[in-house]
Tab-separated table of C-alpha atoms in Angstrom:
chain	number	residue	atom	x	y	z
A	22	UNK	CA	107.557	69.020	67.453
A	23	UNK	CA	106.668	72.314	67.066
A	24	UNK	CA	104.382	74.147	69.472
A	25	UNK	CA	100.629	74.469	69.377
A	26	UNK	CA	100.552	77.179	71.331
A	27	UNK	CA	102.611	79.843	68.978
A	28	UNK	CA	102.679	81.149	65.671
A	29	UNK	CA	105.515	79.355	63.153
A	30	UNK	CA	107.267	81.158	60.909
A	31	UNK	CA	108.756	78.902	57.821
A	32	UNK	CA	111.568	79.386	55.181
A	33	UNK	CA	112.047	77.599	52.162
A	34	UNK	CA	113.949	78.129	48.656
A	35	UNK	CA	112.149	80.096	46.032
A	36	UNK	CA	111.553	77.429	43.759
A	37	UNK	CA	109.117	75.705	40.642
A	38	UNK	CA	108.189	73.798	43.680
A	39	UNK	CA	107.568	76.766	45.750
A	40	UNK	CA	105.177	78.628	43.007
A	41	UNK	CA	102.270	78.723	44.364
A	42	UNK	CA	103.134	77.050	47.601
A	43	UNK	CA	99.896	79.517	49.855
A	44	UNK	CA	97.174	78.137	48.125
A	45	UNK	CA	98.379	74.834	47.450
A	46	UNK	CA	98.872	74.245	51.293
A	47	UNK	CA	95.738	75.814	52.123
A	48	UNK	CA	94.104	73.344	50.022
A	49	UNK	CA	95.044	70.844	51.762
A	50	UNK	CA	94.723	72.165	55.295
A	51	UNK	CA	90.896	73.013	54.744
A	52	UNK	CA	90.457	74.126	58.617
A	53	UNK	CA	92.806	77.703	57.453
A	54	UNK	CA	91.958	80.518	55.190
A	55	UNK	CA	94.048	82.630	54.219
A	56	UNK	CA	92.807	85.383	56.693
A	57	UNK	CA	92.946	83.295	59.243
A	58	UNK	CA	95.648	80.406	59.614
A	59	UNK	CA	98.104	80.424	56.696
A	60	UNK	CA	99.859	83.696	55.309
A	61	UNK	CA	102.664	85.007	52.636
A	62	UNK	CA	105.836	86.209	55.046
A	63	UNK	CA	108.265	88.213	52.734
A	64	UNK	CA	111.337	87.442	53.373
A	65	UNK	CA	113.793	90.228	51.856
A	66	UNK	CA	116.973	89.008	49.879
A	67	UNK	CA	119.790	90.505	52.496
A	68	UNK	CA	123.153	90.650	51.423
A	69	UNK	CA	124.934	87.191	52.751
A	70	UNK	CA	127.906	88.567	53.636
A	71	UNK	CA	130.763	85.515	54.314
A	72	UNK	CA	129.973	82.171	55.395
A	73	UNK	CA	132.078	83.182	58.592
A	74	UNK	CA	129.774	85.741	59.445
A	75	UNK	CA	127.144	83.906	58.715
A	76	UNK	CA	128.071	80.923	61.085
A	77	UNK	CA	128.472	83.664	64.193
A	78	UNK	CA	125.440	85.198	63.691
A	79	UNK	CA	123.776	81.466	64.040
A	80	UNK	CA	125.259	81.205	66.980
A	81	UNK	CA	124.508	84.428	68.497
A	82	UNK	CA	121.191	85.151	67.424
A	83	UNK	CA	119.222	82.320	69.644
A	84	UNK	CA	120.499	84.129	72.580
A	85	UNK	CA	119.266	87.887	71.559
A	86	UNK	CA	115.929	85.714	70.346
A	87	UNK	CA	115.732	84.670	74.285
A	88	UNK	CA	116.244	87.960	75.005
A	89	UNK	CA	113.331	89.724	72.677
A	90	UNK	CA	111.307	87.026	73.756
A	91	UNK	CA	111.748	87.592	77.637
A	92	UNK	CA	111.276	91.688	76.761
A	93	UNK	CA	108.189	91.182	75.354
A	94	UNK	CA	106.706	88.681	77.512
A	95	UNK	CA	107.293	91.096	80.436
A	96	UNK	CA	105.858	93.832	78.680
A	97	UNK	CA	102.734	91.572	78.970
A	98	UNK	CA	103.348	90.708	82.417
A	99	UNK	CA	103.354	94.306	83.017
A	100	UNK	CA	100.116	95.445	81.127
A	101	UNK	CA	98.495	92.238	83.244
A	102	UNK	CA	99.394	93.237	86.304
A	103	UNK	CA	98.074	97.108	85.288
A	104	UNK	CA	94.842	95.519	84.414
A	105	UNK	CA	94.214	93.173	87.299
A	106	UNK	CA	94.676	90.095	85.207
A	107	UNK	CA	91.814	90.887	83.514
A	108	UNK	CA	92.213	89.313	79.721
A	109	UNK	CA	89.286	91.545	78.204
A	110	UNK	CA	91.137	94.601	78.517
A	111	UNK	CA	94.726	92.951	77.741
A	112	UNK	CA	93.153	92.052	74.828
A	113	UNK	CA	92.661	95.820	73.539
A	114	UNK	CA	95.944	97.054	74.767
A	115	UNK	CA	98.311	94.262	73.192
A	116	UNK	CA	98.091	95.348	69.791
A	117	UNK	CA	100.759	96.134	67.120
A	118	UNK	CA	100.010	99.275	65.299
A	119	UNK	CA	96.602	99.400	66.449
A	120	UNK	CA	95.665	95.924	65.341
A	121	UNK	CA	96.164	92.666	66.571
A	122	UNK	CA	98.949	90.444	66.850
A	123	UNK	CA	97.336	87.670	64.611
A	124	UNK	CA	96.528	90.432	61.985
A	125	UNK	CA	100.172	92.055	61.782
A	126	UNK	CA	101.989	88.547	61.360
A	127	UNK	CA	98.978	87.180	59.009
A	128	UNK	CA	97.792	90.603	57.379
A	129	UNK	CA	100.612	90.450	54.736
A	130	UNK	CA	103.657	91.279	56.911
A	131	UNK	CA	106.480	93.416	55.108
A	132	UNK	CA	109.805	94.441	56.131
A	133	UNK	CA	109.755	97.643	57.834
A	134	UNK	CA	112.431	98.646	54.643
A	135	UNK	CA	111.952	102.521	56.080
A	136	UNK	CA	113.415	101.748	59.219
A	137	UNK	CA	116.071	98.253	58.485
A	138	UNK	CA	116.831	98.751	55.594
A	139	UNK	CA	117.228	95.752	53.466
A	140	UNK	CA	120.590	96.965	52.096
A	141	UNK	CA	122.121	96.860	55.045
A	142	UNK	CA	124.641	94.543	56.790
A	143	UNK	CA	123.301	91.563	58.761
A	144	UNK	CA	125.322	91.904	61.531
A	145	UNK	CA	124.616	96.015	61.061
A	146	UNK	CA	120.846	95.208	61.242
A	147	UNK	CA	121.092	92.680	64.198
A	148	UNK	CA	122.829	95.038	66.210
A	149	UNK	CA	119.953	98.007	65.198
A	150	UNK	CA	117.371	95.176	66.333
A	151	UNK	CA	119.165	94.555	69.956
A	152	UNK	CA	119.895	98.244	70.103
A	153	UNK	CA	116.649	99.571	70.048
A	154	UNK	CA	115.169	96.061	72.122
A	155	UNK	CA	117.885	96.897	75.047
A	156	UNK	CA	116.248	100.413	75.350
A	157	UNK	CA	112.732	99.158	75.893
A	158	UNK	CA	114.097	96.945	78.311
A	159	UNK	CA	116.106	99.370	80.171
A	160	UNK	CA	113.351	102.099	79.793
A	161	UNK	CA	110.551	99.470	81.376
A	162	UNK	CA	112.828	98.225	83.945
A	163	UNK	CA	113.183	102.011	85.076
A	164	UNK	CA	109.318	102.993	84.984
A	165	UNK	CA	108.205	99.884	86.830
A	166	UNK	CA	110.601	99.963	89.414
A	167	UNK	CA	109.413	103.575	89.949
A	168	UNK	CA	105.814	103.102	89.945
A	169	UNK	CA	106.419	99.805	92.326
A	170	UNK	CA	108.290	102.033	94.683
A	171	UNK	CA	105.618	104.514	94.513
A	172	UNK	CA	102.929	101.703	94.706
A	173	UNK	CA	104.752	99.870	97.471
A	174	UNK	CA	104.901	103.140	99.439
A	175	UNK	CA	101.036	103.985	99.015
A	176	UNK	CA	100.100	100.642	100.172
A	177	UNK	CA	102.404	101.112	102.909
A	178	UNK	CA	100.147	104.110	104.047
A	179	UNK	CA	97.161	102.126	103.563
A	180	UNK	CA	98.033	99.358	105.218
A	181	UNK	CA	98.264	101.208	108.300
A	182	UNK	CA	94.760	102.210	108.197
A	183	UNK	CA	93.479	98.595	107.981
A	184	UNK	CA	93.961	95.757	110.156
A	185	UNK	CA	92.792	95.545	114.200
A	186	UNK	CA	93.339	97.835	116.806
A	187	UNK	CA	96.402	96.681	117.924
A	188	UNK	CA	97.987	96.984	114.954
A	189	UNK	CA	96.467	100.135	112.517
A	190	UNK	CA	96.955	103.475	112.693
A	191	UNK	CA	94.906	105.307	115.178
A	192	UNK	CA	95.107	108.655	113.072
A	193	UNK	CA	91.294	109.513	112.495
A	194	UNK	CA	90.211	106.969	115.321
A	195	UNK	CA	91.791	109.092	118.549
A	196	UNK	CA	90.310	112.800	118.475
A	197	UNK	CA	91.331	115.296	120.896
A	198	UNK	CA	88.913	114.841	123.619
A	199	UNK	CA	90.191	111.192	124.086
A	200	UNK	CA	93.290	112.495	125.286
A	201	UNK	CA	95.277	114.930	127.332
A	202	UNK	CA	97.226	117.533	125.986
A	203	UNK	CA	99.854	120.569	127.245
A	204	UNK	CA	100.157	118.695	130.737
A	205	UNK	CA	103.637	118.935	132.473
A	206	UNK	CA	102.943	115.843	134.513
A	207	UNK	CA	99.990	113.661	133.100
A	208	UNK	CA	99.511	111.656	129.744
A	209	UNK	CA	96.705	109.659	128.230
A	210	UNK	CA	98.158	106.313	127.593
A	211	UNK	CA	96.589	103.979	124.765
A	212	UNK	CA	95.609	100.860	125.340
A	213	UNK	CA	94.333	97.932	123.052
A	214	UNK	CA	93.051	95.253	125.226
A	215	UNK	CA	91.758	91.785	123.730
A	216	UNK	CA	88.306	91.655	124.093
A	217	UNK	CA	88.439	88.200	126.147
A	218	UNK	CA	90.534	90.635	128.417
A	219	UNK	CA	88.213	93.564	128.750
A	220	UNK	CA	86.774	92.431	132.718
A	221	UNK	CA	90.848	91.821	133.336
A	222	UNK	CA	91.330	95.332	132.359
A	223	UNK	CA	88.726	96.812	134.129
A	224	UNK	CA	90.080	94.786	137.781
A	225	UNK	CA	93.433	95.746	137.638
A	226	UNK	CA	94.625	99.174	135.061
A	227	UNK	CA	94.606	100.457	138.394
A	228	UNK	CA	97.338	98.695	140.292
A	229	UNK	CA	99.523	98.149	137.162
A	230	UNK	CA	101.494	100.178	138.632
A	231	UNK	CA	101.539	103.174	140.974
A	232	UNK	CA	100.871	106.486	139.806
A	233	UNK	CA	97.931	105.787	137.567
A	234	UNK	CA	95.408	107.913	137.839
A	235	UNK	CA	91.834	105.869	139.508
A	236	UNK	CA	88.839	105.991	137.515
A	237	UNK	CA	90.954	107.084	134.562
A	238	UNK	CA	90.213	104.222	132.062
A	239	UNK	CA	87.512	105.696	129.292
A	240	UNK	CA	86.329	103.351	126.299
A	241	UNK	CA	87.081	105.023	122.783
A	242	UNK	CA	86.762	102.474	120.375
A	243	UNK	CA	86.459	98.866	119.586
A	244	UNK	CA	87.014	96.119	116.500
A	245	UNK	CA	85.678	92.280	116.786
A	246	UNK	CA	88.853	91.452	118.077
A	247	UNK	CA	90.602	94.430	120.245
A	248	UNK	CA	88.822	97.602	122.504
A	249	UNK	CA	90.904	100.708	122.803
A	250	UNK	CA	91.244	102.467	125.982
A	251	UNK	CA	92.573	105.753	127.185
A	252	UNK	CA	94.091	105.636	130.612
A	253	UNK	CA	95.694	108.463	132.502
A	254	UNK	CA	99.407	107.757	134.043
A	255	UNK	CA	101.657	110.299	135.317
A	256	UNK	CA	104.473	110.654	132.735
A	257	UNK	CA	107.600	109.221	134.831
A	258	UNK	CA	106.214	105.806	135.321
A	259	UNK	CA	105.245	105.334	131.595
A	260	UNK	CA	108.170	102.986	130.506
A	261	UNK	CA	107.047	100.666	133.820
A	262	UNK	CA	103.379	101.057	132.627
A	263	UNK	CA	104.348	99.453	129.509
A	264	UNK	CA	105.851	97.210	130.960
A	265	UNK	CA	103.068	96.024	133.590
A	266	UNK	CA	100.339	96.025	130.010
A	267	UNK	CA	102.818	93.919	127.727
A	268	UNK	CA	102.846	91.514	131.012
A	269	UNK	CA	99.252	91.086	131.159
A	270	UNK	CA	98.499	90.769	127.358
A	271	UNK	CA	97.735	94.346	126.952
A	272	UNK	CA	99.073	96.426	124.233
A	273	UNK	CA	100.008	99.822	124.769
A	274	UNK	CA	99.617	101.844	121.742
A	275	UNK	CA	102.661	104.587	120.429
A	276	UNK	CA	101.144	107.178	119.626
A	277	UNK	CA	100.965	110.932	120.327
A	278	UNK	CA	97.705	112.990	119.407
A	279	UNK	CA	98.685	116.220	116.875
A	280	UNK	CA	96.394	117.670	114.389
A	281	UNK	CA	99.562	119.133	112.634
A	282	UNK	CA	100.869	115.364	112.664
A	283	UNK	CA	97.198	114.164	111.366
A	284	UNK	CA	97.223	116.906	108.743
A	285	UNK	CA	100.255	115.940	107.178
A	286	UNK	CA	99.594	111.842	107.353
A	287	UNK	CA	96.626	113.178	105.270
A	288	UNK	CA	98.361	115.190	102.862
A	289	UNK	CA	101.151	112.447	102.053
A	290	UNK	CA	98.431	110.168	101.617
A	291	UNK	CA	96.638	112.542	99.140
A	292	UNK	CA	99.584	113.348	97.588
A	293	UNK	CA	100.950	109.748	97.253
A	294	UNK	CA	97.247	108.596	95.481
A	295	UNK	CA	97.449	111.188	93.169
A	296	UNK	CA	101.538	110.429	92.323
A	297	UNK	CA	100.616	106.297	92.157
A	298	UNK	CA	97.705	107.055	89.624
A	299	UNK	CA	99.710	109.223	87.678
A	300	UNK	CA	102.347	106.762	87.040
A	301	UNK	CA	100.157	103.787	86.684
A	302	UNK	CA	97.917	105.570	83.553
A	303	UNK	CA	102.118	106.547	82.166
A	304	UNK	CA	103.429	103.268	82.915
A	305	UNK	CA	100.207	101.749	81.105
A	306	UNK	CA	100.456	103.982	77.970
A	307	UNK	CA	104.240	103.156	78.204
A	308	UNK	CA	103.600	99.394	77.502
A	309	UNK	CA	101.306	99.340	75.657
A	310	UNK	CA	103.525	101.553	73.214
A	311	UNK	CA	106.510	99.258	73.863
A	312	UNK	CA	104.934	95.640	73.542
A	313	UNK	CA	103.597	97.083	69.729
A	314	UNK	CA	107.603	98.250	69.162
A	315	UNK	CA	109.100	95.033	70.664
A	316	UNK	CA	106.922	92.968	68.979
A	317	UNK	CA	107.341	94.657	65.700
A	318	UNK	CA	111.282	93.763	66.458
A	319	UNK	CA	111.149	90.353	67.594
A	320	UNK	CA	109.022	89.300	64.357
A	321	UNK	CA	112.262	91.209	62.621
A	322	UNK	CA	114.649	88.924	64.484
A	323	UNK	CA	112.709	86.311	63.372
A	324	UNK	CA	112.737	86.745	59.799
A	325	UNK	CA	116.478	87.544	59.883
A	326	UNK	CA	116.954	83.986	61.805
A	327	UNK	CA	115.076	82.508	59.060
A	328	UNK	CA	116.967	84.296	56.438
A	329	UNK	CA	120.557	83.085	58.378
A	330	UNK	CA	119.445	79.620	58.640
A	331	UNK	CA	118.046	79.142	55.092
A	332	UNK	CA	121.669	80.724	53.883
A	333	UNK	CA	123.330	78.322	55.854
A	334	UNK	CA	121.192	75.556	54.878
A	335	UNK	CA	120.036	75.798	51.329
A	336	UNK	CA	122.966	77.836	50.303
A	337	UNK	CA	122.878	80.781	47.297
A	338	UNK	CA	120.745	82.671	45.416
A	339	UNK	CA	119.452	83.574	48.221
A	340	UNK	CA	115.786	83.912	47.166
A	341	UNK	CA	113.183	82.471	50.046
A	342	UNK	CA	109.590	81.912	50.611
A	343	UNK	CA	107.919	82.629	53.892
A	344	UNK	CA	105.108	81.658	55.369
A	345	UNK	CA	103.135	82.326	58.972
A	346	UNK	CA	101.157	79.613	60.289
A	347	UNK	CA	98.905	79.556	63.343
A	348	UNK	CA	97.865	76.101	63.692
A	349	UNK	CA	94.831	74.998	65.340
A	350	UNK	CA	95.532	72.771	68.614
A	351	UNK	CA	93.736	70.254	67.419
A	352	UNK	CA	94.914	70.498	63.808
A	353	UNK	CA	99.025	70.845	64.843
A	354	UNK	CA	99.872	67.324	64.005
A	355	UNK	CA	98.227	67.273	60.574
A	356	UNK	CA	99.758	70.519	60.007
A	357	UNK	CA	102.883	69.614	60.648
A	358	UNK	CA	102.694	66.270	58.462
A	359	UNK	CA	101.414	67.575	54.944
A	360	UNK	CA	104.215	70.573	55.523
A	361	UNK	CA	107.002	67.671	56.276
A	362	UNK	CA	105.257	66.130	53.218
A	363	UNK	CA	105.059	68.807	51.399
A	364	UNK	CA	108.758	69.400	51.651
A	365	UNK	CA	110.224	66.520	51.737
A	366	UNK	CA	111.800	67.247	48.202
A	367	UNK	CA	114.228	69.687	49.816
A	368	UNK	CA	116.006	66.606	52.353
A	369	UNK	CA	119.047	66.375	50.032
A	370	UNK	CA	119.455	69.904	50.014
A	371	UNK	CA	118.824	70.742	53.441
A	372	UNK	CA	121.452	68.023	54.847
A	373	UNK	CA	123.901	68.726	52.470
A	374	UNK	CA	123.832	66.059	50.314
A	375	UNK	CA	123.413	65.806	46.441
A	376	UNK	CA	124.324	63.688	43.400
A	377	UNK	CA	125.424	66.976	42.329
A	378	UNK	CA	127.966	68.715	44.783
A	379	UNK	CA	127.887	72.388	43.411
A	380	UNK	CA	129.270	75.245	45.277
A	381	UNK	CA	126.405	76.529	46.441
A	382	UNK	CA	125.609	72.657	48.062
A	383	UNK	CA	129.520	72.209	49.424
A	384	UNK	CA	128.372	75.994	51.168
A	385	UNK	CA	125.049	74.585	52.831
A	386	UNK	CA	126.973	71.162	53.419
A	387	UNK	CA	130.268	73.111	55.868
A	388	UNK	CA	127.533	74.218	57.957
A	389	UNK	CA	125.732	71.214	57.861
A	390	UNK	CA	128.938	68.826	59.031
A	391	UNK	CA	128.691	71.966	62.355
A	392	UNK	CA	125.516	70.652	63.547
A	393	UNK	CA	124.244	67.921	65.100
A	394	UNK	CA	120.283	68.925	65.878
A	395	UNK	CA	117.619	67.454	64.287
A	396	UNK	CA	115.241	69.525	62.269
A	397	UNK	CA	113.252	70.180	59.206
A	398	UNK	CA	113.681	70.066	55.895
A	399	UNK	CA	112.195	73.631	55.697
A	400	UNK	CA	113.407	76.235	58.029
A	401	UNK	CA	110.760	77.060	61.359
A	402	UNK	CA	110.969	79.133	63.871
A	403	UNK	CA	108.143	80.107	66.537
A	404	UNK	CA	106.586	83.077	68.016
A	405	UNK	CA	104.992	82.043	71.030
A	406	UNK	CA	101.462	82.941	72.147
A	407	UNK	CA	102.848	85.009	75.401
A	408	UNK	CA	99.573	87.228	75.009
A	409	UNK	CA	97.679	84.178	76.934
């Protein structure tokens, strides 16, 4: 059964039982209108080409369908994750040519003639399709791994200015009075000491280890879980000092006071903000520009499946109706019944069997004896919600 949750796209010969096939089914689906539900898709008459050709293509196109459908669902992904999952504003940048995806497929959709031309080849056409869907994909793929590395690295900086004091940075924290400077012998060591620790400290910085300087231990800052202290040590007994603190539960803090060193933490900082901002409000603009293109092409890929199928299944002249439905969850089943109702006149033809065996039935019948699938007397194929 088809999905409730996507919009179906449905193919059947162009018929004296297809005249007038939109209003008669909206009569008897009273929950659509025609603005809303049920719409006219044109299906173009392509040229055939062989029943060869024909048969690949059927074969080949479900994959590049997976494909166009993955492309465009992590365009989504993308413009959600830009947006903070918020759906109000996903809502105004998923559009396809500045409307909305319900109005482009149910508007009165055309072929885009200008840019496939109908005249073409399938298989020519096909390959324009994944041609120009590879590019978006490559072209996304390359801007979000960019702005993620940019991102990554920004947080990176951040990061360092959160957390406690035994972890953050202590740029902006330690100021030049905290420690000493330009001394041949002495250094100010840092110490974060767990505040259940702070009496232990006090007792016995001291006799650590000889060579620290009495008195020396000043408070500079403190967190609800760690206090910082600056001791005093003379320089050739730091690596033992170290030692001695990681022993006791005390952590000794890398870190060497420069305002040039400070300066430039700031500036990269600045610099990477700016850069991460940039590329978010580019990489934003980006998809929302591609998800409108691969959307337009995936509905394209579409059409030409239906067109392929319907060929393969209904055989020549190859003259189709379309239709787009969006059914209402509550309403799929019905929907699905009167249509299987509807066309339940087309069951000979669609499996390949008739009193008459003409050769436009023995065509539709070879491909028929190739598959072993269930499905519908009318063609259907589905574009799934992935804007949810």
């Amino acid at each position: 059964m088809p999905s409730d949750q996507s919009t179906w796209l449905i193919a059947v010969p162009q018929d004296g039982d297809a005249e007038g096939l939109l209003p008669e089914l909206t009569n008897k689906l009273p929950q659509y209108s025609r603005s809303a539900g049920v719409a006219e898709l044109a299906i173009p008459s392509f040229k055939t080409g062989t029943l060869d050709s024909l048969i690949a293509l059927s074969e080949e196109l479900p994959k590049q369908d997976a494909f166009f459908t993955a492309t465009v669902a992590k365009t989504v992904d993308t413009l959600r994750n830009l947006l903070n999952n918020d759906p109000t504003k996903l809502v105004q940048h998923v559009l396809v040519n500045e409307q909305s995806v319900d109005d482009y497929i149910l508007g009165g959709w055309q072929w885009n003639s200008g840019r496939y031309g109908a005249q073409r080849s399938l298989r020519e056409m096909v390959d324009v399709l994944n041609k120009e869907m590879a590019s978006i994909d490559n072209v996304m793929k390359s801007k979000l791994n960019n702005y993620n590395l940019v991102k990554g690295s920004l947080f990176q900086m951040q990061r360092k200015k959160t957390g406690n004091l035994s972890v953050r940075s202590l740029v902006g924290v330690v100021s030049r009075e905290d420690v000493i400077q330009d001394s041949e012998y002495l250094e100010t060591c840092l110490v974060a000491v767990p505040k259940i620790l702070i009496k232990e400290w006090d007792a016995k910085y001291e006799r650590l280890t000889n060579m620290v300087v009495p008195r020396s231990s000043s408070h500079i800052v403190s967190d609800s879980d760690y206090s910082l202290f600056g001791v005093v040590i003379f320089k050739r007994i730091h690596d033992e000092f170290v030692q001695k603190c990681r022993e006791n539960k005390f952590i000794v803090r890398d870190f060497v006071y420069s305002e040039e060193q400070i300066a430039k933490q700031e500036e990269e900082l600045e610099i990477a903000d700016a850069t991460e901002k940039e590329l978010w409000t580019e990489l934003l603009r980006l998809s929302r520009t591609n998800f409108s293109e691969s959307f337009q092409i995936l509905v394209h890929l579409k059409v030409l499946r239906l067109f392929v199928e319907s060929v393969l299944r209904y055989g020549l002249p190859a003259n189709y109706v379309g239709l787009a439905i969006r059914p209402e969850p509550k309403y799929t089943k019905k929907t699905l019944s009167v249509l299987m109702s509807h066309f339940n006149y087309l069951g000979p033809r669609s499996s390949g069997r008739s009193k008459k065996q003409s050769a436009n039935e023995e065509f539709a019948g070879e491909y028929q004896a190739l598959m072993e699938q269930e499905f519908f007397d009318f063609v259907l194929y589905e574009v799934p919600w992935i804007v949810l």
